[in-house]
XYZ file of C-alpha atoms in Angstrom:
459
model
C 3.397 21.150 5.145
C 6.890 19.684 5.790
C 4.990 16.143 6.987
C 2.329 15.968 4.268
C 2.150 13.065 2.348
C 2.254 15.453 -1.207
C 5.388 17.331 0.536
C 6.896 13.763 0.895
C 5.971 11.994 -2.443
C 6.887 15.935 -4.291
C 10.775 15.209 -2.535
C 10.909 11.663 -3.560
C 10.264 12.463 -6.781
C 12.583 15.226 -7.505
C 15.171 13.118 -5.808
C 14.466 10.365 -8.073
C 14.298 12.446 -11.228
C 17.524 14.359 -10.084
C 19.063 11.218 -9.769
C 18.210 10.087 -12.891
C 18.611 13.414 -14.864
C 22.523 13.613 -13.014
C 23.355 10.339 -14.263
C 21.811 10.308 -17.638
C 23.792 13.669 -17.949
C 26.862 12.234 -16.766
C 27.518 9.798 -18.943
C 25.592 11.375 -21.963
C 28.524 13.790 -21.764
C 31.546 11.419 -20.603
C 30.374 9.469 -23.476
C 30.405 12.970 -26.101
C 33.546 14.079 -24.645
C 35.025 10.413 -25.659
C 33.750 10.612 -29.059
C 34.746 14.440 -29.706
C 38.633 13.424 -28.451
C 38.822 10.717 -30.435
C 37.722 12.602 -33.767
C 40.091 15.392 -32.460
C 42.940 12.537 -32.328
C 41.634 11.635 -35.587
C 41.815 15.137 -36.994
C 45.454 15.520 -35.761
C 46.596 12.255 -37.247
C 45.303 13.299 -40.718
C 46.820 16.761 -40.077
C 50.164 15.131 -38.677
C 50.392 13.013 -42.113
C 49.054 15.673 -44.296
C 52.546 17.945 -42.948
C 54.325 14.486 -43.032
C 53.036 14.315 -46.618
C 54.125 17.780 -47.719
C 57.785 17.899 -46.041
C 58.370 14.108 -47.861
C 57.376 15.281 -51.143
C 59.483 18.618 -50.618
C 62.389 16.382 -50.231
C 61.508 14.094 -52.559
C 61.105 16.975 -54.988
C 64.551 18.841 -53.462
C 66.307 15.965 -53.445
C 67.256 16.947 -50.183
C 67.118 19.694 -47.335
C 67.275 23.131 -49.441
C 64.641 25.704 -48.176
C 62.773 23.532 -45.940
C 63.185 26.375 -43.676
C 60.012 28.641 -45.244
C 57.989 25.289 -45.825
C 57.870 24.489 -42.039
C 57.201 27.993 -41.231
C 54.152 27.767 -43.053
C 52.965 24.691 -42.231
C 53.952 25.464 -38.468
C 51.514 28.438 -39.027
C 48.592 26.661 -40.248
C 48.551 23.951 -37.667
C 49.902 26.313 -34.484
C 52.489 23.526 -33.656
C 55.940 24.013 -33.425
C 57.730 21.731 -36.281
C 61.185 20.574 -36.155
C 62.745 18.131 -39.387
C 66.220 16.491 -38.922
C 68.751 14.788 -40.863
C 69.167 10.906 -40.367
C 72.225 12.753 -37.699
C 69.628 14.479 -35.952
C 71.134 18.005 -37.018
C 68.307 20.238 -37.447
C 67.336 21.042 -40.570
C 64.062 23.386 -40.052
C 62.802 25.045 -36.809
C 59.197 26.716 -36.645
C 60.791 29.171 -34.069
C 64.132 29.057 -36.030
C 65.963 28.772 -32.982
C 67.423 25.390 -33.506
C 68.649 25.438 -36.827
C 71.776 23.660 -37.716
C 72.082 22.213 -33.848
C 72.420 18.514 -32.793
C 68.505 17.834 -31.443
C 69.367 15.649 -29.184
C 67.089 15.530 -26.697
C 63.784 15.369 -28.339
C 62.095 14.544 -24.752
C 61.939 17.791 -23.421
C 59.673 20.235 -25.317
C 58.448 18.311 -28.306
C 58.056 14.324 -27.111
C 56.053 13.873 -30.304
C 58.150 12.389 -33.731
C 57.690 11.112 -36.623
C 60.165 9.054 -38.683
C 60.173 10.590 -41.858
C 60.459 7.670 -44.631
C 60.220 7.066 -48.358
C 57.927 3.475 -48.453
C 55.603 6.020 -45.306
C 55.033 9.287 -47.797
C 54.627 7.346 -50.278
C 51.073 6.539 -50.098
C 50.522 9.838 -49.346
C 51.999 11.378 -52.723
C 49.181 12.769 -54.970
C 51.666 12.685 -58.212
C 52.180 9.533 -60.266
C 54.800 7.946 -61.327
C 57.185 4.820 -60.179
C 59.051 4.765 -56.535
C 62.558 6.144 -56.789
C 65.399 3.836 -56.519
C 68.120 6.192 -55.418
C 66.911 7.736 -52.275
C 66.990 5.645 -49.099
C 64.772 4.489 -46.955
C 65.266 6.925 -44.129
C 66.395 10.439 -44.930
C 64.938 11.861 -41.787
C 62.816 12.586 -38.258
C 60.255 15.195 -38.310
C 59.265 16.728 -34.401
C 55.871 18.276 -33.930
C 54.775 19.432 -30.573
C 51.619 17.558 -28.302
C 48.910 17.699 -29.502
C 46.405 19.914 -27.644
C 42.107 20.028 -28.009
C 41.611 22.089 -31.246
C 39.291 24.686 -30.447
C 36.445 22.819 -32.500
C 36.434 19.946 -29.869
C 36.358 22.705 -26.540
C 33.451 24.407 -28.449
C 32.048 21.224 -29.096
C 32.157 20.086 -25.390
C 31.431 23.277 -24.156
C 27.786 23.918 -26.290
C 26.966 20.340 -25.091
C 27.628 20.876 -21.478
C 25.207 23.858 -22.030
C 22.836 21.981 -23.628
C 22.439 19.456 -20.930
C 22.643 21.753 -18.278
C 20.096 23.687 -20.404
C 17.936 20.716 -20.913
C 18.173 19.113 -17.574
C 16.893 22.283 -16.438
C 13.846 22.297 -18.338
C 13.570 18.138 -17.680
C 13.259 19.280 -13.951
C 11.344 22.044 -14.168
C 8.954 19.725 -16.103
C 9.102 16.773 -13.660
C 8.320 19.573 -10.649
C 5.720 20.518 -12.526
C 4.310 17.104 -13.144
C 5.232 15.935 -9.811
C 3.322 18.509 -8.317
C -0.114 17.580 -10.244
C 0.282 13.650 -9.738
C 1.095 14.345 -5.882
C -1.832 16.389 -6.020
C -3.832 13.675 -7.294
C -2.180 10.998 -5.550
C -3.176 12.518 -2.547
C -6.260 13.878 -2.845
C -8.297 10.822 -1.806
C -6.098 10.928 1.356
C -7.170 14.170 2.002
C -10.902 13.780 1.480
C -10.368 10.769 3.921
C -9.063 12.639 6.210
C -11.962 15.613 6.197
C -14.476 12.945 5.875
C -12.916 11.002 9.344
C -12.755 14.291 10.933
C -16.607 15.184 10.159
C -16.933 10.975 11.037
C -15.283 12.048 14.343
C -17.301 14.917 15.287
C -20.345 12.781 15.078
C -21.622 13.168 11.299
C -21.954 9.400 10.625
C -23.866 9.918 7.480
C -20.217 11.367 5.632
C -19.332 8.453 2.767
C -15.838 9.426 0.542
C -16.450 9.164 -2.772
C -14.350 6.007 -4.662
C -12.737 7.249 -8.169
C -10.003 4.390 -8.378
C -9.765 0.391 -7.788
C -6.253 0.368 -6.259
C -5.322 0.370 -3.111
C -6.411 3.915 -2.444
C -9.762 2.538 -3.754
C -9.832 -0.211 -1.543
C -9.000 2.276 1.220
C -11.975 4.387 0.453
C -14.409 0.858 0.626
C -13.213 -0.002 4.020
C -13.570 3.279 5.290
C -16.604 3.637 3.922
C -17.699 0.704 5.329
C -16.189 1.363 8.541
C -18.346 4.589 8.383
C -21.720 2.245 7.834
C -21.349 -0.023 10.734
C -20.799 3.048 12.820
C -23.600 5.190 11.550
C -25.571 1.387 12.244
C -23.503 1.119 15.674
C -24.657 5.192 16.245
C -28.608 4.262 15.796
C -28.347 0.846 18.143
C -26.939 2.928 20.757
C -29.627 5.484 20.528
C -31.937 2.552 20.133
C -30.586 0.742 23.406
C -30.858 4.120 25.683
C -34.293 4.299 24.088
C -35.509 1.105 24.927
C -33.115 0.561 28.304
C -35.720 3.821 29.221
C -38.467 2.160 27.854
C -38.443 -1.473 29.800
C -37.426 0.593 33.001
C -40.073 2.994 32.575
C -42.868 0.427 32.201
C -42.753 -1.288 35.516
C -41.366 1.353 37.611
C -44.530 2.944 36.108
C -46.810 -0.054 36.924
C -45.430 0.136 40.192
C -45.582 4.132 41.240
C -49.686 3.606 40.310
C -49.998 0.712 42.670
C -48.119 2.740 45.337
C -49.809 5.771 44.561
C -53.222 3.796 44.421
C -52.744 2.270 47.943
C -51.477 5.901 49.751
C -55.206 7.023 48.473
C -56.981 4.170 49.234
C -58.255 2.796 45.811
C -56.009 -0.865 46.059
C -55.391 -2.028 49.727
C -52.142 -3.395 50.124
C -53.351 -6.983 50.150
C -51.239 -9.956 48.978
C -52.708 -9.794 45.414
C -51.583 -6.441 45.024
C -48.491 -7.104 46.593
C -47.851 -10.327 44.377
C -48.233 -7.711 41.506
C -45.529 -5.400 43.020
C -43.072 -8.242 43.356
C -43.682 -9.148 39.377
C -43.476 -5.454 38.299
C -39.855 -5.748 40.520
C -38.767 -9.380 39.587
C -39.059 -7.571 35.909
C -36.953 -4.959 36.765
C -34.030 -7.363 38.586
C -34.200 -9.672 35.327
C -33.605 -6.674 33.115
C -30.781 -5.075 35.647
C -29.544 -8.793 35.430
C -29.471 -9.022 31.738
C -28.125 -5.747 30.853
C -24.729 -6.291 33.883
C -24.221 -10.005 31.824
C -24.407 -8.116 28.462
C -21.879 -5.265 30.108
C -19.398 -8.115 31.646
C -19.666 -10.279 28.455
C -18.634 -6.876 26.251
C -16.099 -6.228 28.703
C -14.382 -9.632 28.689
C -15.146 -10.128 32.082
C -17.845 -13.030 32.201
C -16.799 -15.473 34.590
C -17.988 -19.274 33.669
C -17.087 -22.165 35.690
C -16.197 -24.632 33.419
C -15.910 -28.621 34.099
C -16.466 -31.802 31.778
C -20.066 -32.198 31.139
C -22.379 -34.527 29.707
C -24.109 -32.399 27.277
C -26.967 -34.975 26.970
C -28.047 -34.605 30.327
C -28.336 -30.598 30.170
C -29.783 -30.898 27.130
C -32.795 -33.677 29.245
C -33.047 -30.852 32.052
C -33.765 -28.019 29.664
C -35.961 -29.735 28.270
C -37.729 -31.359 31.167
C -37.865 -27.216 32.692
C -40.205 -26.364 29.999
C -42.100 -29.065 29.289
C -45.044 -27.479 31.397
C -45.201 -24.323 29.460
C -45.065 -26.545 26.106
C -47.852 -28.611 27.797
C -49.749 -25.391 28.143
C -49.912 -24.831 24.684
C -50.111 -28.253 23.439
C -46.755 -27.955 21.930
C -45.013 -31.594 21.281
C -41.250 -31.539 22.363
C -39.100 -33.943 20.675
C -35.389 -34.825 21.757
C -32.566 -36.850 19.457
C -28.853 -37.020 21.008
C -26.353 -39.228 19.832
C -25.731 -41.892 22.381
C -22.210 -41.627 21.813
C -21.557 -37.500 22.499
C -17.953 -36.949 24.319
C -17.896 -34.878 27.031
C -17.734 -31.237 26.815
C -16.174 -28.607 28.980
C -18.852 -25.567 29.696
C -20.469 -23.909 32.246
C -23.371 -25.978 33.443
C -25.444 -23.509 34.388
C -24.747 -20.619 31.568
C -25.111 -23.674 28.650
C -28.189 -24.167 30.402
C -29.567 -20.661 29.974
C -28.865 -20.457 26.509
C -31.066 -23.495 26.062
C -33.564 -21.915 28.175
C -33.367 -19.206 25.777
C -33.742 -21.056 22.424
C -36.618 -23.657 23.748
C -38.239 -20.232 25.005
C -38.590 -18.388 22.198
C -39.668 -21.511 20.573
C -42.904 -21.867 22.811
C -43.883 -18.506 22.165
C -43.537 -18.200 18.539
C -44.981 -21.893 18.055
C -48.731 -21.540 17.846
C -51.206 -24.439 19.961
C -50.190 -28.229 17.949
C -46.990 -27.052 16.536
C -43.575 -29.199 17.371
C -40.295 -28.494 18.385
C -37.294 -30.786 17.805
C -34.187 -30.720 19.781
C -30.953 -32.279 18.442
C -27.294 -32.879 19.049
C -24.822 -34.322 17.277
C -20.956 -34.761 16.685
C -19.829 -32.547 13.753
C -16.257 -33.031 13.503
C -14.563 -31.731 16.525
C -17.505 -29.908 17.890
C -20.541 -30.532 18.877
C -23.899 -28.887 17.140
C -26.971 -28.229 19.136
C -30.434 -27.240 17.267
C -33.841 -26.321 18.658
C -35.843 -25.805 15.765
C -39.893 -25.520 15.560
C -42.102 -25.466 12.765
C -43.907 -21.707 14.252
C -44.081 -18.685 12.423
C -40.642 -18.071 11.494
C -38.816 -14.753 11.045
C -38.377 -12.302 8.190
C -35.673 -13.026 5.888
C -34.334 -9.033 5.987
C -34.732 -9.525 10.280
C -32.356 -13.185 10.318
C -29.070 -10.895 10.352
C -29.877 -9.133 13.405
C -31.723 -11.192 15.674
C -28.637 -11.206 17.862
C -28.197 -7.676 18.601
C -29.607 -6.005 21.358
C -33.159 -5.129 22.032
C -33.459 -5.786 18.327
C -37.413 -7.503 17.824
C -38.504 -8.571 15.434
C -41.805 -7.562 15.712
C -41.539 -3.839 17.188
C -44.926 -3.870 17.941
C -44.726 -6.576 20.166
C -45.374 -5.710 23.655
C -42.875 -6.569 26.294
C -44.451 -9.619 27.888
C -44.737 -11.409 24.473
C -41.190 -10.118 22.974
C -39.115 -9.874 26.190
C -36.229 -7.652 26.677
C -34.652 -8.219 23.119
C -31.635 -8.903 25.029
C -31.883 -12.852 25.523
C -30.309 -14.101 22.415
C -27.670 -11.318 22.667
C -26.444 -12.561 26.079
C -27.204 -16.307 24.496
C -24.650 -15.079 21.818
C -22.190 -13.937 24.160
C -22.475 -16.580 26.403
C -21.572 -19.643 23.696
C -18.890 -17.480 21.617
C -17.227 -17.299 25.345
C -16.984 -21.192 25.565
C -15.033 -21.147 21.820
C -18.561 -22.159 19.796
C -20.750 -20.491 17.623
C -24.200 -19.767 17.025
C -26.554 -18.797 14.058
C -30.255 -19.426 12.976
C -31.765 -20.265 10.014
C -35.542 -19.391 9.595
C -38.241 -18.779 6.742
C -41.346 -16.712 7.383
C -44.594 -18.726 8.328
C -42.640 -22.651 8.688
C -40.738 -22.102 10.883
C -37.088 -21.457 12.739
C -34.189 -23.606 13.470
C -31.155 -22.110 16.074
C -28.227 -23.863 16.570
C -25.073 -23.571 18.614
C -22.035 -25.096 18.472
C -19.496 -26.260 21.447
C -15.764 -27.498 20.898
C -15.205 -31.075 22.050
């Protein structure tokens, strides 16, 4: 569980929402606790000049000092700060804690750092009764002490039932998100999972198994490959089966062919004579070809064909091909035509294996080219390569039967018997054989005018 994909994306996730959800919460509340300490500073500078207020119009109103005393007791009371007023001589004139009264303050540092200059033109805007700005008092009559000023308790309860709220809500927020997380992991990972079954059943041999595509994005595309992965091996799975079938097929047919002449000559109905034995050596030529064919096809899979390659004349191989089959065209009144560019560069191949896979093609020409018909050879430059085409005007090929024509014992024709459709393994090796000199080879072919292959060899 701990190396699932839906473990891993569920941890990212949470991490990610944690993340965010911690530092949302951070400075949601760093910013709150800001705003709540400056109204509380706010607050206390209103309530500092409200008691500024009252103890300037008490002396305004006194005309002086007289029974401050009870005034600053009261007002000490309501705002749970310790007050202390004093002359312009910094003799005390009122103590909250009445402990001071009368004294020299002094040292106003220690205790109660925070004062207040106590002034006529300052209370005055404060003063709630009318009337003109007395003359006779002076500008400074005194200093008024109150002690720090400390979070009111509507500022902690503020913070506090935030911090519970967030913690509250980030709680829920992530309980959420899990939640969430948990479904689009889920989902997220579901076509992983049904890839994985499906490549497991794919692996045990069930090549028919297809995952079904819900999405176009890269799980999507995913899903496509695999499932056409899954194709070419269920296509791969029947060629195989097809191969060993028809591998025991052509074997079976002359080893057959050749335990009834044997068995016919140890009872005496065929005497071993040299027609008989001619026949045996056919039956067995058959048999090394096919050997032959299949250990090229098995080297050329493996990587391990060997070609002797030096620079060639590609004209003149092309004139001996032709020249090999000319009897067999003869045969069947078949006209052979040749056109090569005077000016072709040399080319480095394999003589003799560039010469088989012309074999091949002019071949399969003669036999599918009925009595009159023509075959044209060609070769040209193209580029930096040179293109060789053998194409006859016979009875062409099936346009659903063009893709495969170059896989293995495929025929076209599966009727055909051997002698007419060979092995099925001659253009395969011919395939092999060109892609290992750095060419390329195709056909092109319409049913009942004819077939044109082609092959291509670097210059």
């Amino acid at each position: 569980m701990t190396h699932s994909v839906q473990f891993r994306l569920m941890i990212a996730f949470i991490l990610v929402i944690l993340v965010t959800i911690s530092t949302v919460s951070f400075f949601v509340v760093r910013s709150s606790w800001d705003e709540i300490k400056r109204y509380d500073e706010y607050n206390n500078q209103v309530r500092m000049a409200r008691v500024e207020f009252v103890i300037c119009r008490f002396y305004r109103a006194s005309n002086g000092w007289n029974g401050i005393q009870p005034l600053v007791e009261q007002l000490s009371t309501m705002e749970e700060k310790r007050i202390i007023v004093t002359d312009t001589s910094s003799v005390v004139m009122a103590d909250s804690e009445n402990t001071l009264i009368g004294s020299e303050y002094s040292n106003p540092g220690q205790g109660i750092p925070l004062s207040y200059r106590l002034t006529i033109p300052r209370s005055l805007p404060y003063s709630l009764e009318p009337g003109p700005t007395p003359t006779s008092l002076p500008g400074f009559f005194g200093t008024l002490y109150i002690s720090p000023q400390s979070s009111s308790v509507v500022a902690i309860y503020l913070s506090s039932s935030i911090n519970k709220f967030f913690i509250l809500g980030s709680l829920i927020a992530l309980t959420i998100a899990v939640a969430i997380t948990y479904f689009l992991s889920r989902r997220i990972t579901s076509p992983i999972r049904a890839l994985t079954a499906t490549a497991q059943r794919l692996g045990q041999g069930d090549f028919s198994q297809r995952v079904t595509i819900q999405s176009q994005d890269e799980v999507g595309q995913l899903a496509r490959t695999f499932n056409m992965m899954a194709s070419d091996l269920d296509r791969l799975e029947k060629l195989r089966r097809n191969i060993v079938a028809d591998v025991a097929h052509e074997l079976r047919t002359p080893l057959s062919n050749i335990a009834g002449y044997l068995e016919a000559i140890r009872d005496g109905v065929v005497k071993p004579d040299t027609p008989t034995i001619a026949s045996l050596s056919e039956e067995v030529d058959l048999l090394a070809r096919l050997v032959n064919d299949l250990q090229e096809l098995a080297m050329a899979d493996a990587g391990k064909l060997e070609l002797v390659c030096q620079p060639e004349n590609l004209a003149q191989v092309i004139e001996q091909a032709v020249k090999a089959i000319q009897v067999k065209a003869a045969d069947k009144n078949l006209e052979v035509n040749t056109s090569i560019s005077a000016d072709l560069p040399l080319v480095n191949i394999d003589y003799h294996r560039v010469s088989q896979v012309l074999r091949n093609f002019l071949a399969n020409a003669i036999t599918h080219t009925a009595s009159g018909g023509k075959i044209n050879v060609t070769a040209e430059q193209v580029d930096n390569q040179i293109k060789v085409s053998i194409c006859d005007n016979g009875e062409g090929i099936p346009a659903e039967d063009v893709p495969h024509i170059f896989e293995r014992f495929y025929r076209v024709d599966k009727s055909r018997a051997r002698n007419a459709g060979g092995s099925g393994l001659g253009l395969t090796i011919a395939k092999r054989l060109v892609e290992a000199h750095g060419g390329t080879i195709g056909a092109q072919s319409e049913q009942d005018k004819g077939s044109c292959f082609f092959f291509t060899l670097p210059v």
